[in-house]
Amino acid sequence: MRAETAARLLRWWTRVYTATLPPAERERRRAEVESDLWESSRDPAGSRQILSRLLLGVADDVGWSINTMEPTSRSSLSWSVGSLLTISVVAGFLIVAPESAAMREWSWAWPTTIALHVLGIVALIALRMFVDLKLIGLSWAVDGVPMATLVQRITPWTLVAAVVVLATGLALVAGEPRLFATNSIFQIKIAAVVLALGNAWYLHAVALRGVAQGDSRATPPPAARLSAYLSLLLWVVVIGTSVLAPYAL
Amino acid sequence: MARPAGPDVVLDGIGRYLHINRMRRKPGTLVPLEQALCLAAAALRRRGLETFHGFLIAKELQDEGDTRLLTAYGTLYRALARLEQMGLVTSVWEDAQLAADDGRPRRRLYSITDAGLKAATEARAAARAKTRGARRLAKA
């Protein structure tokens, strides 16, 4: 690979892994890499090694980026990785799922699983609502708590709730996978969940970046407020379709 | 609550789930790359270079270690950031006008501190002791 192409790749990668960092850290790393590239271009060995230096440092770039990013961005990364894994697992499961005899034959399996699934959804949505309601100004329950602290505290519990919802949801689908796969209301529910997760990622990684650490009473940016309204709407759709989906089986 | 600085930092958030940056080490100890960076910075200072930039220290590491490859960008700048956090190096941006006059991007100029020089001396002594031990073992 030519040195110019490797340099372009390095610049692109640096923009990617510094995108969610605080502005000072982002500009510093980009400027340091740019300076290093300039020095490399004056050194025959240096210009030949741009690609290898880039590839061998990727793990450190990612690790450093995660450690340096703001708590809300780290939380959004958790959401992104979690969402991607969830979607992959669900998609893989729906493609290869055998019908679960246990879910259909054991009389206690279905009601127990659906009870846990509903509890998980309630917990997941309630935790999300702490953030969403605070953003739209209805924050009496968490008044005075900075957004970064709130996000940091609720993220582990949100992930626990998400795991419960995923596990029980898969078990429910396992009872009748083909019925669920052709159920249009269930498809709307999955689409709403995917959009809600994407919206949560946007909220934390983009809309809230840089303001999350500030004063707990500061007005959030319009994009964050809009994202919070959308989040509330999408979770209402998830609840509604969860209730209606079994009737459309 | 203020986050403690230095190598014993334990991060929250995703680091807790991915076990990133949970590496524990004895306070005051350096990983081999950090030792090598201190040694290289000390060597540059002995040659009269009070400050160095990333690419220069990467070249120095390559020469001192007699290796074919330069240290990767991510590894190098992450290690330099750790050394700065530990107070073993300090850094400043060079004067923008100076860089503009030379027609190049501004350099981040690092300089080794007294604590860094002490760490380099200790690393050199440890390396010598290791070499002596290996020689004794070979003779025995």
mmCIF file of C-alpha atoms in Angstrom:
data_model
loop_
_atom_site.group_PDB
_atom_site.id
_atom_site.type_symbol
_atom_site.label_atom_id
_atom_site.label_comp_id
_atom_site.label_asym_id
_atom_site.label_seq_id
_atom_site.Cartn_x
_atom_site.Cartn_y
_atom_site.Cartn_z
ATOM 1 C CA MET A 1 0.000 0.000 0.000
ATOM 2 C CA ARG A 2 1.265 3.448 -0.891
ATOM 3 C CA ALA A 3 2.227 5.814 1.939
ATOM 4 C CA GLU A 4 -0.472 8.364 0.952
ATOM 5 C CA THR A 5 -3.203 5.719 1.101
ATOM 6 C CA ALA A 6 -1.931 4.466 4.466
ATOM 7 C CA ALA A 7 -1.863 8.063 5.750
ATOM 8 C CA ARG A 8 -5.462 8.609 4.594
ATOM 9 C CA LEU A 9 -6.495 5.372 6.350
ATOM 10 C CA LEU A 10 -4.707 6.482 9.539
ATOM 11 C CA ARG A 11 -6.448 9.886 9.464
ATOM 12 C CA TRP A 12 -9.817 8.227 8.937
ATOM 13 C CA TRP A 13 -9.237 5.751 11.795
ATOM 14 C CA THR A 14 -8.078 8.544 14.110
ATOM 15 C CA ARG A 15 -11.252 10.497 13.340
ATOM 16 C CA VAL A 16 -13.331 7.388 14.126
ATOM 17 C CA TYR A 17 -11.841 6.452 17.503
ATOM 18 C CA THR A 18 -11.610 10.042 18.709
ATOM 19 C CA ALA A 19 -15.132 10.994 17.559
ATOM 20 C CA THR A 20 -16.791 10.521 20.950
ATOM 21 C CA LEU A 21 -13.998 12.023 23.075
ATOM 22 C CA PRO A 22 -14.014 15.383 24.865
ATOM 23 C CA PRO A 23 -12.918 18.110 22.386
ATOM 24 C CA ALA A 24 -9.535 18.788 24.062
ATOM 25 C CA GLU A 25 -8.504 15.105 24.003
ATOM 26 C CA ARG A 26 -9.839 14.673 20.481
ATOM 27 C CA GLU A 27 -7.927 17.612 19.045
ATOM 28 C CA ARG A 28 -4.746 16.684 20.889
ATOM 29 C CA ARG A 29 -4.644 13.108 19.574
ATOM 30 C CA ARG A 30 -5.540 14.160 16.015
ATOM 31 C CA ALA A 31 -2.865 16.867 16.029
ATOM 32 C CA GLU A 32 -0.245 14.487 17.459
ATOM 33 C CA VAL A 33 -0.986 11.882 14.798
ATOM 34 C CA GLU A 34 -0.859 14.573 12.097
ATOM 35 C CA SER A 35 2.508 15.760 13.395
ATOM 36 C CA ASP A 36 3.808 12.171 13.564
ATOM 37 C CA LEU A 37 2.639 11.604 9.965
ATOM 38 C CA TRP A 38 4.476 14.707 8.798
ATOM 39 C CA GLU A 39 7.693 13.552 10.515
ATOM 40 C CA SER A 40 7.216 10.036 9.086
ATOM 41 C CA SER A 41 6.896 11.415 5.579
ATOM 42 C CA ARG A 42 10.438 12.849 5.924
ATOM 43 C CA ASP A 43 11.837 9.481 6.988
ATOM 44 C CA PRO A 44 12.005 6.570 4.498
ATOM 45 C CA ALA A 45 11.508 3.906 7.192
ATOM 46 C CA GLY A 46 8.739 5.931 8.832
ATOM 47 C CA SER A 47 6.677 6.340 5.667
ATOM 48 C CA ARG A 48 6.924 2.613 4.936
ATOM 49 C CA GLN A 49 5.597 1.725 8.379
ATOM 50 C CA ILE A 50 2.451 3.867 8.579
ATOM 51 C CA LEU A 51 0.094 0.948 7.973
ATOM 52 C CA SER A 52 1.850 -1.467 10.361
ATOM 53 C CA ARG A 53 1.995 1.207 13.085
ATOM 54 C CA LEU A 54 -1.707 1.849 12.555
ATOM 55 C CA LEU A 55 -2.732 -1.826 12.669
ATOM 56 C CA LEU A 56 -0.525 -2.774 15.634
ATOM 57 C CA GLY A 57 -1.917 0.113 17.677
ATOM 58 C CA VAL A 58 -5.631 -0.445 17.028
ATOM 59 C CA ALA A 59 -6.249 -2.276 20.333
ATOM 60 C CA ASP A 60 -4.512 0.515 22.272
ATOM 61 C CA ASP A 61 -6.448 3.163 20.349
ATOM 62 C CA VAL A 62 -9.744 1.513 21.259
ATOM 63 C CA GLY A 63 -8.736 0.941 24.909
ATOM 64 C CA TRP A 64 -7.486 4.499 25.302
ATOM 65 C CA SER A 65 -10.605 5.876 23.642
ATOM 66 C CA ILE A 66 -12.911 3.944 26.004
ATOM 67 C CA ASN A 67 -10.938 5.092 29.044
ATOM 68 C CA THR A 68 -10.859 8.705 27.900
ATOM 69 C CA MET A 69 -14.454 9.172 26.770
ATOM 70 C CA GLU A 70 -17.056 10.810 28.982
ATOM 71 C CA PRO A 71 -19.156 8.513 31.210
ATOM 72 C CA THR A 72 -22.254 9.076 29.068
ATOM 73 C CA SER A 73 -20.383 8.149 25.895
ATOM 74 C CA ARG A 74 -19.007 5.021 27.603
ATOM 75 C CA SER A 75 -22.530 4.175 28.592
ATOM 76 C CA SER A 76 -23.698 4.702 25.013
ATOM 77 C CA LEU A 77 -20.928 2.410 23.826
ATOM 78 C CA SER A 78 -22.237 -0.228 26.250
ATOM 79 C CA TRP A 79 -25.633 0.326 24.669
ATOM 80 C CA SER A 80 -24.253 0.098 21.151
ATOM 81 C CA VAL A 81 -22.303 -3.111 21.769
ATOM 82 C CA GLY A 82 -25.217 -4.570 23.708
ATOM 83 C CA SER A 83 -27.713 -3.616 20.997
ATOM 84 C CA LEU A 84 -25.564 -5.048 18.227
ATOM 85 C CA LEU A 85 -25.105 -8.324 20.113
ATOM 86 C CA THR A 86 -28.814 -8.459 20.920
ATOM 87 C CA ILE A 87 -29.855 -7.913 17.320
ATOM 88 C CA SER A 88 -27.306 -10.496 16.105
ATOM 89 C CA VAL A 89 -28.441 -13.085 18.658
ATOM 90 C CA VAL A 90 -32.142 -12.514 17.924
ATOM 91 C CA ALA A 91 -31.594 -12.596 14.155
ATOM 92 C CA GLY A 92 -29.468 -15.746 14.415
ATOM 93 C CA PHE A 93 -31.982 -17.355 16.709
ATOM 94 C CA LEU A 94 -34.936 -16.587 14.409
ATOM 95 C CA ILE A 95 -33.094 -18.098 11.466
ATOM 96 C CA VAL A 96 -32.094 -21.387 13.089
ATOM 97 C CA ALA A 97 -34.548 -21.726 16.010
ATOM 98 C CA PRO A 98 -36.047 -25.151 16.526
ATOM 99 C CA GLU A 99 -39.458 -25.188 18.180
ATOM 100 C CA SER A 100 -39.022 -25.550 21.913
ATOM 101 C CA ALA A 101 -40.976 -28.507 23.237
ATOM 102 C CA ALA A 102 -40.438 -27.299 26.811
ATOM 103 C CA MET A 103 -42.207 -23.983 26.182
ATOM 104 C CA ARG A 104 -45.197 -25.712 24.633
ATOM 105 C CA GLU A 105 -45.496 -28.764 26.877
ATOM 106 C CA TRP A 106 -44.591 -27.590 30.393
ATOM 107 C CA SER A 107 -47.651 -25.878 31.803
ATOM 108 C CA TRP A 108 -45.677 -23.501 34.045
ATOM 109 C CA ALA A 109 -43.073 -22.482 31.471
ATOM 110 C CA TRP A 110 -45.131 -20.016 29.429
ATOM 111 C CA PRO A 111 -46.721 -17.993 32.309
ATOM 112 C CA THR A 112 -43.452 -17.864 34.281
ATOM 113 C CA THR A 113 -41.448 -16.703 31.289
ATOM 114 C CA ILE A 114 -43.981 -14.114 30.214
ATOM 115 C CA ALA A 115 -44.168 -12.762 33.794
ATOM 116 C CA LEU A 116 -40.383 -12.360 33.897
ATOM 117 C CA HIS A 117 -40.408 -10.808 30.411
ATOM 118 C CA VAL A 118 -43.006 -8.224 31.445
ATOM 119 C CA LEU A 119 -41.105 -7.449 34.674
ATOM 120 C CA GLY A 120 -37.906 -7.010 32.645
ATOM 121 C CA ILE A 121 -39.610 -4.661 30.164
ATOM 122 C CA VAL A 122 -41.114 -2.615 32.992
ATOM 123 C CA ALA A 123 -37.707 -2.305 34.701
ATOM 124 C CA LEU A 124 -35.947 -1.460 31.428
ATOM 125 C CA ILE A 125 -38.465 1.225 30.474
ATOM 126 C CA ALA A 126 -38.625 2.665 34.000
ATOM 127 C CA LEU A 127 -34.855 3.049 34.074
ATOM 128 C CA ARG A 128 -34.825 4.698 30.632
ATOM 129 C CA MET A 129 -37.587 7.044 31.769
ATOM 130 C CA PHE A 130 -35.388 8.461 34.543
ATOM 131 C CA VAL A 131 -33.105 9.841 31.820
ATOM 132 C CA ASP A 132 -35.825 10.754 29.302
ATOM 133 C CA LEU A 133 -38.057 12.548 31.807
ATOM 134 C CA LYS A 134 -35.106 14.456 33.246
ATOM 135 C CA LEU A 135 -34.260 15.661 29.725
ATOM 136 C CA ILE A 136 -37.770 16.984 29.077
ATOM 137 C CA GLY A 137 -37.858 18.752 32.417
ATOM 138 C CA LEU A 138 -39.941 16.330 34.499
ATOM 139 C CA SER A 139 -37.128 15.389 36.824
ATOM 140 C CA TRP A 140 -38.667 15.620 40.271
ATOM 141 C CA ALA A 141 -37.482 12.097 41.113
ATOM 142 C CA VAL A 142 -33.840 12.791 40.275
ATOM 143 C CA ASP A 143 -33.718 16.539 40.721
ATOM 144 C CA GLY A 144 -30.212 17.750 41.568
ATOM 145 C CA VAL A 145 -28.493 14.623 40.208
ATOM 146 C CA PRO A 146 -26.143 15.483 37.314
ATOM 147 C CA MET A 147 -26.922 13.619 34.090
ATOM 148 C CA ALA A 148 -23.519 11.886 34.053
ATOM 149 C CA THR A 149 -24.040 10.506 37.560
ATOM 150 C CA LEU A 150 -27.577 9.401 36.730
ATOM 151 C CA VAL A 151 -26.473 7.581 33.575
ATOM 152 C CA GLN A 152 -23.540 5.982 35.402
ATOM 153 C CA ARG A 153 -25.817 4.657 38.142
ATOM 154 C CA ILE A 154 -28.626 3.318 36.002
ATOM 155 C CA THR A 155 -26.579 1.746 33.186
ATOM 156 C CA PRO A 156 -25.615 -1.501 35.035
ATOM 157 C CA TRP A 157 -29.245 -2.079 36.088
ATOM 158 C CA THR A 158 -30.488 -1.234 32.609
ATOM 159 C CA LEU A 159 -28.163 -3.868 31.180
ATOM 160 C CA VAL A 160 -29.392 -6.460 33.718
ATOM 161 C CA ALA A 161 -33.000 -5.683 32.731
ATOM 162 C CA ALA A 162 -32.058 -5.908 29.035
ATOM 163 C CA VAL A 163 -30.516 -9.359 29.554
ATOM 164 C CA VAL A 164 -33.674 -10.584 31.346
ATOM 165 C CA VAL A 165 -35.874 -9.216 28.551
ATOM 166 C CA LEU A 166 -33.693 -10.772 25.860
ATOM 167 C CA ALA A 167 -33.458 -14.197 27.522
ATOM 168 C CA THR A 168 -37.168 -14.465 28.298
ATOM 169 C CA GLY A 169 -38.124 -12.984 24.915
ATOM 170 C CA LEU A 170 -36.076 -15.618 23.107
ATOM 171 C CA ALA A 171 -37.634 -18.349 25.253
ATOM 172 C CA LEU A 172 -41.128 -17.099 24.369
ATOM 173 C CA VAL A 173 -40.342 -16.975 20.665
ATOM 174 C CA ALA A 174 -38.836 -20.458 20.970
ATOM 175 C CA GLY A 175 -42.324 -21.811 21.717
ATOM 176 C CA GLU A 176 -43.670 -20.837 18.307
ATOM 177 C CA PRO A 177 -40.875 -19.225 16.244
ATOM 178 C CA ARG A 178 -42.704 -19.381 12.912
ATOM 179 C CA LEU A 179 -45.837 -17.766 14.340
ATOM 180 C CA PHE A 180 -43.833 -14.881 15.793
ATOM 181 C CA ALA A 181 -41.788 -14.455 12.628
ATOM 182 C CA THR A 182 -44.980 -13.848 10.601
ATOM 183 C CA ASN A 183 -46.721 -11.726 13.245
ATOM 184 C CA SER A 184 -46.828 -8.125 11.967
ATOM 185 C CA ILE A 185 -47.383 -6.613 15.443
ATOM 186 C CA PHE A 186 -44.362 -8.504 16.762
ATOM 187 C CA GLN A 187 -42.341 -7.154 13.829
ATOM 188 C CA ILE A 188 -43.421 -3.607 14.751
ATOM 189 C CA LYS A 189 -42.316 -4.311 18.338
ATOM 190 C CA ILE A 190 -38.865 -5.477 17.246
ATOM 191 C CA ALA A 191 -38.537 -2.444 14.928
ATOM 192 C CA ALA A 192 -39.493 -0.137 17.818
ATOM 193 C CA VAL A 193 -36.936 -1.814 20.113
ATOM 194 C CA VAL A 194 -34.198 -1.432 17.485
ATOM 195 C CA LEU A 195 -35.133 2.244 16.922
ATOM 196 C CA ALA A 196 -35.262 2.877 20.690
ATOM 197 C CA LEU A 197 -31.787 1.390 21.138
ATOM 198 C CA GLY A 198 -30.461 3.411 18.193
ATOM 199 C CA ASN A 199 -32.051 6.531 19.646
ATOM 200 C CA ALA A 200 -30.480 5.807 23.070
ATOM 201 C CA TRP A 201 -27.109 5.522 21.348
ATOM 202 C CA TYR A 202 -27.649 8.836 19.504
ATOM 203 C CA LEU A 203 -28.747 10.529 22.716
ATOM 204 C CA HIS A 204 -25.664 9.549 24.700
ATOM 205 C CA ALA A 205 -23.017 9.558 21.978
ATOM 206 C CA VAL A 206 -24.068 12.665 20.057
ATOM 207 C CA ALA A 207 -26.813 14.806 21.574
ATOM 208 C CA LEU A 208 -25.603 14.741 25.178
ATOM 209 C CA ARG A 209 -21.875 14.830 24.505
ATOM 210 C CA GLY A 210 -20.106 17.580 26.384
ATOM 211 C CA VAL A 211 -23.140 18.750 28.378
ATOM 212 C CA ALA A 212 -23.677 15.654 30.495
ATOM 213 C CA GLN A 213 -21.036 16.569 33.057
ATOM 214 C CA GLY A 214 -22.432 20.022 33.626
ATOM 215 C CA ASP A 215 -24.865 21.584 36.008
ATOM 216 C CA SER A 216 -27.804 19.339 36.826
ATOM 217 C CA ARG A 217 -30.190 22.258 36.235
ATOM 218 C CA ALA A 218 -28.744 23.287 32.849
ATOM 219 C CA THR A 219 -31.182 23.104 29.929
ATOM 220 C CA PRO A 220 -30.301 20.172 27.668
ATOM 221 C CA PRO A 221 -29.801 20.871 23.954
ATOM 222 C CA PRO A 222 -32.913 20.664 21.702
ATOM 223 C CA ALA A 223 -31.615 17.492 19.982
ATOM 224 C CA ALA A 224 -31.385 15.723 23.363
ATOM 225 C CA ARG A 225 -34.910 16.805 24.301
ATOM 226 C CA LEU A 226 -36.276 15.637 20.947
ATOM 227 C CA SER A 227 -34.476 12.328 21.380
ATOM 228 C CA ALA A 228 -36.022 11.957 24.855
ATOM 229 C CA TYR A 229 -39.547 12.541 23.466
ATOM 230 C CA LEU A 230 -38.865 9.993 20.703
ATOM 231 C CA SER A 231 -37.567 7.513 23.282
ATOM 232 C CA LEU A 232 -40.740 7.838 25.367
ATOM 233 C CA LEU A 233 -42.886 7.369 22.249
ATOM 234 C CA LEU A 234 -40.935 4.304 21.096
ATOM 235 C CA TRP A 235 -41.129 2.618 24.506
ATOM 236 C CA VAL A 236 -44.895 3.231 24.569
ATOM 237 C CA VAL A 237 -45.038 1.467 21.179
ATOM 238 C CA VAL A 238 -42.983 -1.409 22.642
ATOM 239 C CA ILE A 239 -45.417 -1.773 25.558
ATOM 240 C CA GLY A 240 -48.454 -1.561 23.283
ATOM 241 C CA THR A 241 -47.188 -4.092 20.772
ATOM 242 C CA SER A 242 -46.057 -6.413 23.602
ATOM 243 C CA VAL A 243 -49.640 -6.480 24.859
ATOM 244 C CA LEU A 244 -51.199 -6.861 21.400
ATOM 245 C CA ALA A 245 -48.763 -9.307 19.768
ATOM 246 C CA PRO A 246 -50.149 -12.507 21.409
ATOM 247 C CA TYR A 247 -53.661 -11.646 20.138
ATOM 248 C CA ALA A 248 -52.405 -11.533 16.567
ATOM 249 C CA LEU A 249 -50.768 -14.984 16.742
ATOM 250 C CA MET B 1 -15.640 11.849 43.827
ATOM 251 C CA ALA B 2 -12.270 12.532 42.196
ATOM 252 C CA ARG B 3 -10.839 9.702 40.140
ATOM 253 C CA PRO B 4 -7.399 8.605 41.371
ATOM 254 C CA ALA B 5 -4.561 9.228 38.938
ATOM 255 C CA GLY B 6 -1.830 6.792 38.011
ATOM 256 C CA PRO B 7 -1.574 3.166 37.014
ATOM 257 C CA ASP B 8 -4.013 1.939 39.634
ATOM 258 C CA VAL B 9 -6.917 3.719 37.983
ATOM 259 C CA VAL B 10 -10.046 1.556 37.972
ATOM 260 C CA LEU B 11 -12.609 2.786 35.517
ATOM 261 C CA ASP B 12 -16.330 2.543 35.627
ATOM 262 C CA GLY B 13 -18.764 2.252 32.729
ATOM 263 C CA ILE B 14 -18.017 -0.193 29.961
ATOM 264 C CA GLY B 15 -14.533 -0.877 31.367
ATOM 265 C CA ARG B 16 -16.259 -2.671 34.207
ATOM 266 C CA TYR B 17 -17.916 -5.059 31.765
ATOM 267 C CA LEU B 18 -15.108 -5.524 29.303
ATOM 268 C CA HIS B 19 -12.334 -5.699 31.942
ATOM 269 C CA ILE B 20 -10.529 -2.897 30.198
ATOM 270 C CA ASN B 21 -7.937 -0.979 32.194
ATOM 271 C CA ARG B 22 -8.366 -3.295 35.155
ATOM 272 C CA MET B 23 -4.702 -4.177 34.910
ATOM 273 C CA ARG B 24 -3.304 -3.997 38.431
ATOM 274 C CA ARG B 25 0.317 -3.421 39.136
ATOM 275 C CA LYS B 26 2.348 -2.525 42.148
ATOM 276 C CA PRO B 27 2.368 1.241 42.738
ATOM 277 C CA GLY B 28 5.465 2.829 41.256
ATOM 278 C CA THR B 29 6.242 0.002 38.833
ATOM 279 C CA LEU B 30 6.367 0.537 35.083
ATOM 280 C CA VAL B 31 5.578 -1.825 32.229
ATOM 281 C CA PRO B 32 8.513 -2.531 29.852
ATOM 282 C CA LEU B 33 7.395 0.025 27.229
ATOM 283 C CA GLU B 34 7.150 2.759 29.854
ATOM 284 C CA GLN B 35 10.632 1.869 31.131
ATOM 285 C CA ALA B 36 11.959 1.919 27.579
ATOM 286 C CA LEU B 37 10.362 5.334 26.968
ATOM 287 C CA CYS B 38 11.977 6.747 30.137
ATOM 288 C CA LEU B 39 15.352 5.289 29.105
ATOM 289 C CA ALA B 40 15.033 6.689 25.577
ATOM 290 C CA ALA B 41 13.990 10.125 26.873
ATOM 291 C CA ALA B 42 16.946 10.102 29.304
ATOM 292 C CA ALA B 43 19.292 9.146 26.450
ATOM 293 C CA LEU B 44 17.975 12.032 24.327
ATOM 294 C CA ARG B 45 18.531 14.427 27.226
ATOM 295 C CA ARG B 46 22.116 13.215 27.628
ATOM 296 C CA ARG B 47 22.598 14.112 23.960
ATOM 297 C CA GLY B 48 21.326 17.630 24.667
ATOM 298 C CA LEU B 49 17.716 17.217 23.512
ATOM 299 C CA GLU B 50 15.600 18.594 26.336
ATOM 300 C CA THR B 51 12.306 17.971 24.508
ATOM 301 C CA PHE B 52 11.116 15.324 22.093
ATOM 302 C CA HIS B 53 8.022 14.638 19.982
ATOM 303 C CA GLY B 54 6.244 11.346 19.334
ATOM 304 C CA PHE B 55 8.008 10.327 16.150
ATOM 305 C CA LEU B 56 11.439 11.206 17.554
ATOM 306 C CA ILE B 57 10.995 9.011 20.629
ATOM 307 C CA ALA B 58 9.621 6.216 18.417
ATOM 308 C CA LYS B 59 12.837 6.407 16.325
ATOM 309 C CA GLU B 60 14.938 6.466 19.493
ATOM 310 C CA LEU B 61 13.123 3.385 20.815
ATOM 311 C CA GLN B 62 13.720 1.639 17.510
ATOM 312 C CA ASP B 63 17.434 2.474 17.583
ATOM 313 C CA GLU B 64 17.932 1.612 21.276
ATOM 314 C CA GLY B 65 15.912 -1.615 21.036
ATOM 315 C CA ASP B 66 17.485 -2.484 17.682
ATOM 316 C CA THR B 67 14.041 -3.388 16.339
ATOM 317 C CA ARG B 68 12.774 -3.274 12.784
ATOM 318 C CA LEU B 69 9.393 -1.713 13.528
ATOM 319 C CA LEU B 70 8.576 1.654 15.023
ATOM 320 C CA THR B 71 6.205 1.585 18.015
ATOM 321 C CA ALA B 72 2.566 1.696 16.882
ATOM 322 C CA TYR B 73 0.764 5.059 17.060
ATOM 323 C CA GLY B 74 -1.867 3.902 19.574
ATOM 324 C CA THR B 75 0.642 2.113 21.813
ATOM 325 C CA LEU B 76 3.117 5.000 21.801
ATOM 326 C CA TYR B 77 0.716 7.855 22.518
ATOM 327 C CA ARG B 78 -1.230 5.852 25.092
ATOM 328 C CA ALA B 79 2.001 5.046 26.956
ATOM 329 C CA LEU B 80 3.126 8.687 26.783
ATOM 330 C CA ALA B 81 -0.252 9.756 28.202
ATOM 331 C CA ARG B 82 0.202 7.283 31.082
ATOM 332 C CA LEU B 83 3.713 8.567 31.790
ATOM 333 C CA GLU B 84 2.373 12.118 31.817
ATOM 334 C CA GLN B 85 -0.393 11.075 34.213
ATOM 335 C CA MET B 86 2.258 9.544 36.489
ATOM 336 C CA GLY B 87 4.331 12.734 36.385
ATOM 337 C CA LEU B 88 7.300 11.093 34.636
ATOM 338 C CA VAL B 89 7.038 13.341 31.564
ATOM 339 C CA THR B 90 5.386 16.679 30.890
ATOM 340 C CA SER B 91 4.210 18.035 27.564
ATOM 341 C CA VAL B 92 3.311 21.313 25.855
ATOM 342 C CA TRP B 93 2.388 22.378 22.347
ATOM 343 C CA GLU B 94 5.218 24.114 20.560
ATOM 344 C CA ASP B 95 4.789 27.699 19.394
ATOM 345 C CA ALA B 96 2.359 27.731 16.465
ATOM 346 C CA GLN B 97 4.362 30.396 14.653
ATOM 347 C CA LEU B 98 7.495 28.233 14.768
ATOM 348 C CA ALA B 99 5.645 25.331 13.158
ATOM 349 C CA ALA B 100 4.044 27.648 10.571
ATOM 350 C CA ASP B 101 7.465 29.066 9.669
ATOM 351 C CA ASP B 102 8.722 25.523 9.084
ATOM 352 C CA GLY B 103 5.562 24.652 7.110
ATOM 353 C CA ARG B 104 4.605 21.665 9.245
ATOM 354 C CA PRO B 105 1.985 20.722 11.867
ATOM 355 C CA ARG B 106 2.633 21.764 15.466
ATOM 356 C CA ARG B 107 4.565 19.268 17.570
ATOM 357 C CA ARG B 108 3.559 18.162 21.045
ATOM 358 C CA LEU B 109 6.846 18.511 22.902
ATOM 359 C CA TYR B 110 7.499 16.127 25.778
ATOM 360 C CA SER B 111 10.247 16.432 28.357
ATOM 361 C CA ILE B 112 11.302 13.962 30.993
ATOM 362 C CA THR B 113 10.911 15.080 34.614
ATOM 363 C CA ASP B 114 13.248 14.371 37.548
ATOM 364 C CA ALA B 115 10.920 11.532 38.574
ATOM 365 C CA GLY B 116 11.179 10.180 35.030
ATOM 366 C CA LEU B 117 14.988 10.344 35.126
ATOM 367 C CA LYS B 118 14.930 8.476 38.450
ATOM 368 C CA ALA B 119 12.639 5.837 36.910
ATOM 369 C CA ALA B 120 15.074 5.523 33.977
ATOM 370 C CA THR B 121 18.018 5.048 36.370
ATOM 371 C CA GLU B 122 16.098 2.361 38.267
ATOM 372 C CA ALA B 123 15.097 0.641 35.022
ATOM 373 C CA ARG B 124 18.743 0.646 33.865
ATOM 374 C CA ALA B 125 19.893 -0.783 37.201
ATOM 375 C CA ALA B 126 17.203 -3.480 37.091
ATOM 376 C CA ALA B 127 18.188 -4.417 33.532
ATOM 377 C CA ARG B 128 21.867 -4.681 34.549
ATOM 378 C CA ALA B 129 21.008 -6.843 37.560
ATOM 379 C CA LYS B 130 18.941 -9.090 35.295
ATOM 380 C CA THR B 131 21.819 -9.421 32.831
ATOM 381 C CA ARG B 132 24.277 -10.254 35.654
ATOM 382 C CA GLY B 133 21.857 -12.885 36.977
ATOM 383 C CA ALA B 134 21.494 -14.430 33.521
ATOM 384 C CA ARG B 135 25.306 -14.550 33.100
ATOM 385 C CA ARG B 136 25.719 -16.239 36.500
ATOM 386 C CA LEU B 137 23.086 -18.799 35.533
ATOM 387 C CA ALA B 138 24.828 -19.458 32.208
ATOM 388 C CA LYS B 139 28.172 -20.006 33.953
ATOM 389 C CA ALA B 140 26.684 -22.340 36.576
#
